[in-house]
CSV table of C-alpha atoms in Angstrom, one decimal:
chain,number,residue,atom,x,y,z
U,1065,MET,CA,-7.4,-23.7,6.0
U,1066,SER,CA,-5.9,-20.7,7.7
U,1067,LYS,CA,-6.4,-17.2,6.2
U,1068,ARG,CA,-2.7,-17.0,5.7
U,1069,THR,CA,-2.7,-20.1,3.6
U,1070,GLU,CA,-5.9,-19.1,1.8
U,1071,PHE,CA,-4.4,-15.7,0.9
U,1072,ALA,CA,-1.2,-17.4,-0.4
U,1073,GLU,CA,-3.2,-19.7,-2.6
U,1074,ALA,CA,-5.2,-16.8,-4.0
U,1075,ALA,CA,-2.1,-14.7,-4.6
U,1076,THR,CA,-0.5,-17.4,-6.7
U,1077,GLN,CA,-3.5,-17.5,-9.0
U,1078,ARG,CA,-4.0,-13.8,-9.8
U,1079,ILE,CA,-3.0,-10.3,-8.9
U,1080,LEU,CA,-5.3,-9.5,-6.0
U,1081,ILE,CA,-7.2,-6.2,-5.9
U,1082,LYS,CA,-7.4,-4.1,-2.8
U,1083,ASP,CA,-10.2,-1.5,-2.3
U,1084,GLY,CA,-9.8,2.2,-2.2
U,1085,PRO,CA,-10.3,4.9,0.4
U,1086,TYR,CA,-13.4,5.5,2.5
U,1087,GLY,CA,-13.0,9.2,3.1
U,1088,THR,CA,-14.0,10.5,-0.3
U,1089,GLU,CA,-17.0,8.1,-0.5
U,1090,ILE,CA,-18.2,9.2,2.9
U,1091,GLN,CA,-18.0,12.8,1.9
U,1092,ARG,CA,-20.2,12.0,-1.1
U,1093,ALA,CA,-22.9,10.8,1.3
U,1094,ARG,CA,-23.1,14.5,2.5
U,1095,LEU,CA,-23.6,13.6,6.1
U,1096,ALA,CA,-24.6,16.4,8.5
U,1097,PRO,CA,-22.8,16.8,11.8
U,1098,GLU,CA,-25.7,15.2,13.6
U,1099,ASP,CA,-25.4,12.2,11.2
U,1100,TYR,CA,-21.8,11.7,12.3
U,1101,ALA,CA,-22.7,11.8,16.0
U,1102,GLY,CA,-25.8,9.7,15.8
U,1103,ASP,CA,-27.1,8.6,19.2
U,1104,THR,CA,-23.6,8.5,20.8
U,1105,GLY,CA,-24.3,11.5,23.0
U,1106,LEU,CA,-21.0,13.1,21.9
U,1107,THR,CA,-21.2,16.9,22.4
U,1108,ALA,CA,-18.1,17.8,20.4
U,1109,ASP,CA,-18.5,18.5,16.7
U,1110,GLN,CA,-18.0,15.1,14.9
U,1111,LYS,CA,-18.1,16.5,11.3
U,1112,GLY,CA,-15.2,14.7,9.5
U,1113,ASN,CA,-14.9,11.9,12.0
U,1114,ASN,CA,-15.1,9.3,9.3
U,1115,ASP,CA,-14.3,6.4,11.7
U,1116,LEU,CA,-17.3,7.1,13.9
U,1117,VAL,CA,-19.6,6.5,10.8
U,1118,ASN,CA,-18.9,2.8,11.3
U,1119,LEU,CA,-21.0,3.1,14.5
U,1120,THR,CA,-23.6,5.7,13.7
U,1121,GLN,CA,-24.2,5.2,10.0
U,1122,PRO,CA,-23.2,1.6,9.2
U,1123,GLN,CA,-25.3,1.4,6.1
U,1124,VAL,CA,-23.1,4.1,4.5
U,1125,ILE,CA,-20.0,2.0,5.1
U,1126,ARG,CA,-21.7,-1.1,3.8
U,1127,THR,CA,-22.7,0.6,0.6
U,1128,ILE,CA,-19.1,1.7,0.1
U,1129,CYS,CA,-17.9,-1.9,0.8
U,1130,ASP,CA,-20.3,-3.3,-1.8
U,1131,SER,CA,-19.2,-0.7,-4.4
U,1132,TYR,CA,-15.6,-1.8,-4.0
U,1133,ILE,CA,-16.6,-5.5,-4.2
U,1134,ASP,CA,-18.6,-4.8,-7.3
U,1135,ALA,CA,-15.5,-3.1,-8.7
U,1136,GLY,CA,-13.5,-6.3,-8.2
U,1137,ALA,CA,-11.8,-5.9,-4.9
U,1138,HIS,CA,-10.5,-9.1,-3.1
U,1139,ILE,CA,-8.9,-7.3,-0.1
U,1140,LEU,CA,-11.1,-4.9,1.8
U,1141,ALA,CA,-9.7,-2.7,4.5
U,1142,THR,CA,-11.7,-1.5,7.4
U,1143,ASN,CA,-12.6,2.2,7.8
U,1144,THR,CA,-10.5,2.5,10.9
U,1145,PHE,CA,-7.5,4.7,9.9
U,1146,ASN,CA,-8.0,7.0,12.8
U,1147,ALA,CA,-10.0,4.6,15.1
U,1148,ASN,CA,-7.5,4.8,17.9
U,1149,ARG,CA,-7.5,6.6,21.3
U,1150,ILE,CA,-4.9,9.2,20.2
U,1151,SER,CA,-6.7,10.2,17.0
U,1152,GLN,CA,-10.2,10.0,18.5
U,1153,ALA,CA,-9.1,12.3,21.3
U,1154,ASP,CA,-9.5,15.2,18.8
U,1155,TYR,CA,-13.3,14.4,18.9
U,1156,ASP,CA,-13.6,13.5,22.6
U,1157,ALA,CA,-14.5,10.0,21.4
U,1158,GLU,CA,-11.8,7.9,23.0
U,1159,HIS,CA,-14.2,5.8,24.9
U,1160,LEU,CA,-15.9,4.5,21.7
U,1161,VAL,CA,-12.7,3.2,20.1
U,1162,HIS,CA,-13.5,-0.5,20.8
U,1163,GLU,CA,-17.0,-0.2,19.5
U,1164,ILE,CA,-15.9,1.7,16.4
U,1165,ASN,CA,-13.4,-1.0,15.4
U,1166,VAL,CA,-15.6,-4.0,16.2
U,1167,SER,CA,-18.4,-2.4,14.1
U,1168,ALA,CA,-16.1,-1.5,11.2
U,1169,ALA,CA,-14.7,-5.1,11.0
U,1170,ARG,CA,-18.2,-6.6,11.2
U,1171,ILE,CA,-19.5,-4.5,8.4
U,1172,VAL,CA,-16.7,-5.5,6.1
U,1173,ARG,CA,-16.8,-9.1,7.3
U,1174,GLU,CA,-20.5,-9.4,6.4
U,1175,ALA,CA,-20.1,-7.8,3.0
U,1176,VAL,CA,-17.2,-10.0,2.1
U,1177,ASP,CA,-18.8,-13.2,3.3
U,1178,GLU,CA,-22.0,-12.5,1.5
U,1179,ALA,CA,-20.2,-11.8,-1.8
U,1180,THR,CA,-18.0,-14.9,-1.5
U,1181,ALA,CA,-21.0,-17.1,-0.7
U,1182,LYS,CA,-22.5,-16.0,-4.1
U,1183,ASP,CA,-19.5,-16.4,-6.4
U,1184,GLY,CA,-16.9,-18.4,-4.5
U,1185,ILE,CA,-14.2,-15.9,-5.0
U,1186,PRO,CA,-11.9,-15.6,-1.9
U,1187,ARG,CA,-12.0,-12.2,-0.3
U,1188,PHE,CA,-10.2,-11.0,2.8
U,1189,VAL,CA,-10.8,-8.4,5.6
U,1190,ALA,CA,-7.8,-6.3,6.6
U,1191,GLY,CA,-8.1,-4.5,9.9
U,1192,ALA,CA,-6.5,-1.1,9.1
U,1193,MET,CA,-4.4,0.7,11.7
U,1194,GLY,CA,-3.1,4.2,10.7
U,1195,PRO,CA,0.0,5.8,12.1
U,1196,THR,CA,-1.9,8.1,14.7
U,1197,ASN,CA,-1.2,11.8,14.7
U,1198,LYS,CA,1.8,11.4,17.0
U,1199,THR,CA,5.4,10.4,16.1
U,1200,LEU,CA,7.8,8.5,18.3
U,1201,SER,CA,10.9,9.3,16.3
U,1202,LEU,CA,10.7,13.1,16.1
U,1203,SER,CA,10.0,16.0,18.4
U,1204,PRO,CA,7.2,18.4,17.6
U,1205,ASP,CA,9.3,21.1,19.4
U,1206,VAL,CA,12.2,22.3,17.3
U,1207,GLU,CA,13.8,23.8,20.4
U,1208,ASP,CA,13.7,20.5,22.3
U,1209,PRO,CA,14.7,17.6,20.1
U,1210,GLY,CA,14.4,15.1,22.9
U,1211,PHE,CA,10.7,15.9,23.6
U,1212,ARG,CA,8.0,13.4,22.7
U,1213,GLU,CA,4.3,13.8,23.1
U,1214,VAL,CA,3.8,10.1,23.7
U,1215,THR,CA,5.9,7.2,24.9
U,1216,TYR,CA,6.5,3.9,23.1
U,1217,ASP,CA,4.4,2.0,25.7
U,1218,GLU,CA,1.5,4.4,25.3
U,1219,ILE,CA,1.5,3.9,21.5
U,1220,LEU,CA,1.8,0.1,22.1
U,1221,ALA,CA,-1.2,0.1,24.3
U,1222,VAL,CA,-3.2,2.1,21.8
U,1223,TYR,CA,-2.5,-0.4,19.1
U,1224,VAL,CA,-3.2,-3.4,21.2
U,1225,GLU,CA,-6.6,-2.0,22.0
U,1226,GLN,CA,-7.4,-1.3,18.3
U,1227,ALA,CA,-6.0,-4.6,17.0
U,1228,ARG,CA,-8.0,-6.6,19.6
U,1229,ALA,CA,-11.2,-5.0,18.6
U,1230,LEU,CA,-10.5,-5.5,14.9
U,1231,ILE,CA,-9.9,-9.2,15.4
U,1232,GLU,CA,-13.0,-9.5,17.6
U,1233,GLY,CA,-15.0,-7.9,14.7
U,1234,GLY,CA,-13.8,-10.5,12.2
U,1235,ALA,CA,-10.7,-9.1,10.6
U,1236,ASP,CA,-8.4,-11.7,8.9
U,1237,PHE,CA,-5.3,-9.6,9.0
U,1238,ILE,CA,-4.0,-6.4,10.6
U,1239,LEU,CA,-2.9,-3.8,8.1
U,1240,ILE,CA,-0.3,-1.4,9.5
U,1241,GLU,CA,-0.6,1.3,6.8
U,1242,THR,CA,0.7,4.7,5.8
U,1243,VAL,CA,3.8,4.2,8.0
U,1244,PHE,CA,5.6,7.6,8.2
U,1245,ASP,CA,7.4,6.7,11.4
U,1246,THR,CA,9.3,3.4,11.6
U,1247,LEU,CA,9.2,3.4,15.4
U,1248,ASN,CA,5.4,3.8,15.4
U,1249,CYS,CA,5.3,0.8,13.0
U,1250,LYS,CA,7.4,-1.3,15.4
U,1251,ALA,CA,5.0,-0.5,18.2
U,1252,ALA,CA,2.1,-1.7,16.0
U,1253,ILE,CA,4.0,-4.9,15.2
U,1254,MET,CA,4.7,-5.6,18.8
U,1255,ALA,CA,1.0,-4.9,19.6
U,1256,VAL,CA,0.0,-7.6,17.1
U,1257,LYS,CA,2.6,-10.1,18.4
U,1258,GLN,CA,1.4,-9.4,22.0
U,1259,LEU,CA,-2.2,-10.0,20.9
U,1260,GLU,CA,-1.2,-13.3,19.2
U,1261,ARG,CA,0.2,-14.6,22.5
U,1262,GLU,CA,-2.9,-13.4,24.4
U,1263,LEU,CA,-5.3,-15.0,22.0
U,1264,GLY,CA,-3.2,-18.0,21.1
U,1265,GLN,CA,-3.7,-17.6,17.3
U,1266,ASP,CA,-1.8,-16.5,14.2
U,1267,ILE,CA,-2.6,-12.9,13.2
U,1268,PRO,CA,-1.0,-12.1,9.8
U,1269,ILE,CA,0.4,-8.6,9.4
U,1270,MET,CA,0.4,-6.4,6.4
U,1271,ILE,CA,2.8,-3.4,6.4
U,1272,SER,CA,2.5,-0.5,4.0
U,1273,LEU,CA,5.1,2.3,4.0
U,1274,THR,CA,4.4,5.9,2.9
U,1275,LEU,CA,7.2,8.1,1.5
U,1276,THR,CA,7.5,11.8,2.2
U,1277,ASP,CA,9.7,12.9,-0.6
U,1278,LEU,CA,10.7,11.6,-4.1
U,1279,SER,CA,14.1,10.5,-2.9
U,1280,GLY,CA,12.2,7.6,-1.2
U,1281,ARG,CA,12.3,8.1,2.5
U,1282,ASN,CA,9.7,8.1,5.2
U,1283,LEU,CA,9.4,10.9,7.7
U,1284,SER,CA,11.7,9.2,10.2
U,1285,GLY,CA,14.3,9.0,7.5
U,1286,HIS,CA,14.4,5.4,6.3
U,1287,THR,CA,14.9,4.5,2.7
U,1288,VAL,CA,12.6,1.8,1.2
U,1289,GLU,CA,15.3,-0.8,1.5
U,1290,ALA,CA,16.4,0.2,5.0
U,1291,PHE,CA,12.7,0.1,6.2
U,1292,TRP,CA,12.3,-3.4,4.8
U,1293,TYR,CA,15.3,-4.7,6.7
U,1294,THR,CA,14.0,-3.0,9.8
U,1295,VAL,CA,10.6,-4.8,9.8
U,1296,ARG,CA,11.4,-8.0,7.9
U,1297,HIS,CA,11.7,-9.9,11.2
U,1298,ALA,CA,7.9,-9.6,11.6
U,1299,LYS,CA,7.5,-11.8,8.6
U,1300,PRO,CA,4.6,-9.8,7.2
U,1301,LEU,CA,2.2,-11.4,4.9
U,1302,THR,CA,2.5,-8.4,2.5
U,1303,MET,CA,4.9,-5.5,2.3
U,1304,GLY,CA,4.2,-2.5,0.2
U,1305,LEU,CA,3.7,1.2,-0.4
U,1306,ASN,CA,0.6,3.4,-0.2
U,1307,CYS,CA,-0.4,7.1,-0.3
U,1308,SER,CA,2.8,9.2,-0.9
U,1309,PHE,CA,2.4,9.9,-4.6
U,1310,GLY,CA,0.8,8.7,-7.7
U,1311,ALA,CA,1.8,5.5,-9.5
U,1312,GLU,CA,4.2,7.3,-11.8
U,1313,GLN,CA,6.2,8.7,-8.9
U,1314,LEU,CA,6.1,5.4,-7.0
U,1315,ARG,CA,7.5,3.3,-9.8
U,1316,PRO,CA,11.2,3.3,-8.9
U,1317,HIS,CA,10.4,2.5,-5.3
U,1318,VAL,CA,8.1,-0.3,-6.2
U,1319,GLN,CA,10.9,-1.8,-8.3
U,1320,ILE,CA,13.4,-1.6,-5.4
U,1321,LEU,CA,11.0,-3.3,-3.0
U,1322,SER,CA,9.9,-5.9,-5.5
U,1323,ASP,CA,13.5,-7.1,-5.8
U,1324,ILE,CA,14.3,-7.4,-2.1
U,1325,ALA,CA,11.0,-8.3,-0.3
U,1326,ASP,CA,10.6,-12.1,0.0
U,1327,THR,CA,6.9,-11.7,0.7
U,1328,TYR,CA,3.9,-10.6,-1.3
U,1329,LEU,CA,3.9,-7.0,-2.5
U,1330,MET,CA,0.8,-4.8,-2.2
U,1331,VAL,CA,0.9,-1.2,-3.5
U,1332,TYR,CA,-2.0,1.3,-3.5
U,1333,PRO,CA,-1.0,4.7,-4.8
U,1334,ASN,CA,-2.9,7.9,-4.8
U,1335,ALA,CA,-4.7,8.9,-8.0
U,1336,GLY,CA,-1.8,11.0,-9.2
U,1337,LEU,CA,-0.7,14.2,-7.5
U,1338,PRO,CA,-3.2,16.7,-6.1
U,1339,ASN,CA,-4.0,19.9,-7.9
U,1340,ASP,CA,-3.8,23.4,-6.5
U,1341,LEU,CA,-7.0,22.9,-4.7
U,1342,GLY,CA,-5.9,19.6,-3.1
U,1343,GLU,CA,-8.1,17.5,-5.4
U,1344,TYR,CA,-7.1,14.6,-7.5
U,1345,ASP,CA,-7.7,14.8,-11.3
U,1346,GLU,CA,-6.1,11.5,-12.5
U,1347,LEU,CA,-8.7,9.5,-14.4
U,1348,PRO,CA,-9.3,5.8,-13.6
U,1349,GLU,CA,-7.9,4.8,-17.0
U,1350,THR,CA,-4.6,6.7,-16.4
U,1351,THR,CA,-4.1,5.0,-13.0
U,1352,ALA,CA,-4.9,1.6,-14.4
U,1353,ALA,CA,-2.5,2.1,-17.3
U,1354,LEU,CA,0.4,3.1,-15.0
U,1355,THR,CA,-0.2,0.2,-12.5
U,1356,LYS,CA,-0.7,-2.3,-15.4
U,1357,VAL,CA,3.0,-1.7,-16.3
U,1358,TRP,CA,4.0,-2.9,-12.8
U,1359,ALA,CA,1.9,-6.0,-13.3
U,1360,GLU,CA,3.3,-6.7,-16.8
U,1361,ASN,CA,6.9,-6.4,-15.4
U,1362,GLY,CA,6.1,-8.9,-12.6
U,1363,ARG,CA,6.4,-6.3,-9.8
U,1364,VAL,CA,3.2,-6.7,-7.8
U,1365,ASN,CA,0.9,-9.2,-6.1
U,1366,ALA,CA,-1.9,-6.9,-5.1
U,1367,LEU,CA,-3.0,-3.4,-6.3
U,1368,GLY,CA,-5.4,-0.9,-4.9
U,1369,GLY,CA,-6.0,2.8,-4.5
U,1370,CYS,CA,-5.4,5.5,-1.9
U,1371,CYS,CA,-6.2,9.2,-1.8
U,1372,GLY,CA,-8.3,10.4,-4.7
U,1373,SER,CA,-9.2,6.8,-5.8
U,1374,THR,CA,-12.8,5.8,-6.4
U,1375,PRO,CA,-14.6,2.5,-7.1
U,1376,ALA,CA,-14.1,3.5,-10.8
U,1377,HIS,CA,-10.3,3.5,-10.3
U,1378,ILE,CA,-10.4,0.1,-8.6
U,1379,ALA,CA,-12.6,-1.3,-11.4
U,1380,ALA,CA,-10.2,0.0,-14.0
U,1381,MET,CA,-7.2,-1.5,-12.3
U,1382,ALA,CA,-8.9,-4.8,-11.9
U,1383,ALA,CA,-9.8,-4.9,-15.6
U,1384,ALA,CA,-6.3,-3.8,-16.6
U,1385,VAL,CA,-4.4,-6.6,-14.7
U,1386,ASP,CA,-7.0,-9.3,-15.3
U,1387,GLY,CA,-5.1,-12.4,-16.6
U,1388,ILE,CA,-1.6,-11.1,-15.9
U,1389,ALA,CA,0.5,-13.4,-13.8
U,1390,PRO,CA,1.2,-12.2,-10.3
U,1391,ARG,CA,4.8,-11.4,-9.1
U,1392,LYS,CA,6.9,-14.4,-8.1
U,1393,LEU,CA,8.6,-14.0,-4.7
U,1394,PRO,CA,12.3,-13.5,-5.1
U,1395,THR,CA,14.9,-15.9,-3.6
U,1396,VAL,CA,17.0,-13.9,-1.1
U,1397,GLU,CA,20.5,-14.9,-0.2
U,1398,PRO,CA,20.9,-15.4,3.6
U,1399,ASP,CA,23.2,-12.4,4.1
U,1400,MET,CA,23.3,-10.2,7.2
U,1401,ARG,CA,21.1,-7.2,6.4
U,1402,LEU,CA,21.1,-4.3,8.8
U,1403,ALA,CA,19.7,-0.8,8.7
U,1404,GLY,CA,20.2,2.6,10.2
U,1405,LEU,CA,18.6,5.2,7.9
U,1406,GLU,CA,20.4,3.4,5.1
U,1407,PRO,CA,20.7,-0.3,4.4
U,1408,PHE,CA,23.9,-2.2,5.3
U,1409,THR,CA,24.5,-5.7,4.0
U,1410,ILE,CA,27.3,-8.0,5.1
U,1411,ALA,CA,27.8,-10.5,2.4
U,1412,ALA,CA,28.7,-14.1,3.3
């Protein structure tokens, strides 16, 4: 059975639970700069390079994986949000990108397979690809709107390299997450499609949009509906939202997406809004209660946590939605649906 089919079967039986973030948990390990660097020989300060920890301190990542599995997670994303050449250039670690991603996927693969061998519960590995710290749609120079720091082809090559390593390490899917720039996302989609042709295998894609304001747009200006029409051709296994805000603020946007996306919906909000110190105070019970309403209204197929979430938040959400029927995929009429920054539908 293919992983796509296995996921579809699992998603019809229950609301699946995705894990939470790695960054907070890595910080709790209180690693010293030399722990981050390990024996890589890197001379630049690696403090905060959470992706490198996959390579230098794999036991830390494995412990985090196990904690999310124990909390009830069925979908585990790799700790590779910044494991690409563009982001790793900040640490002079570009040459380690392949190794970082392969190691990250293998750690999660082993954790998931061991857990499933014990209890028979299907679990999945999502190879996470973040947006990089560059944007293809906007200029960083207000005096030169046409300037771009990178080209589309450069972003495409960066994503091909990362996706190839994640699949090599054992990822089931590629998760294109925290999409703030639609054109970056399109490059990531093309990278996966190119890799599919190269490897001769199906590589399911998960896409997760992040919003930059409460009106419901990403940084490049697309509304939730327009974004979906822009990427629907990729036939993603899941579509959804992550980061942005807490569950309370994401509610109307989840509702919109739930009505129009004819694929599985996965949402993993922040643990509320940050306080004045940039920390998250929302308790696990609060996050769980807010997301339970989505489940009770038939709005989601998978739930998880983003910034500020902990294994306790994931466990609370898993308990809250246990036994609630998952969202049924809507039947969408075959109208012509186009998008600029706003959606445009030509009805038959």
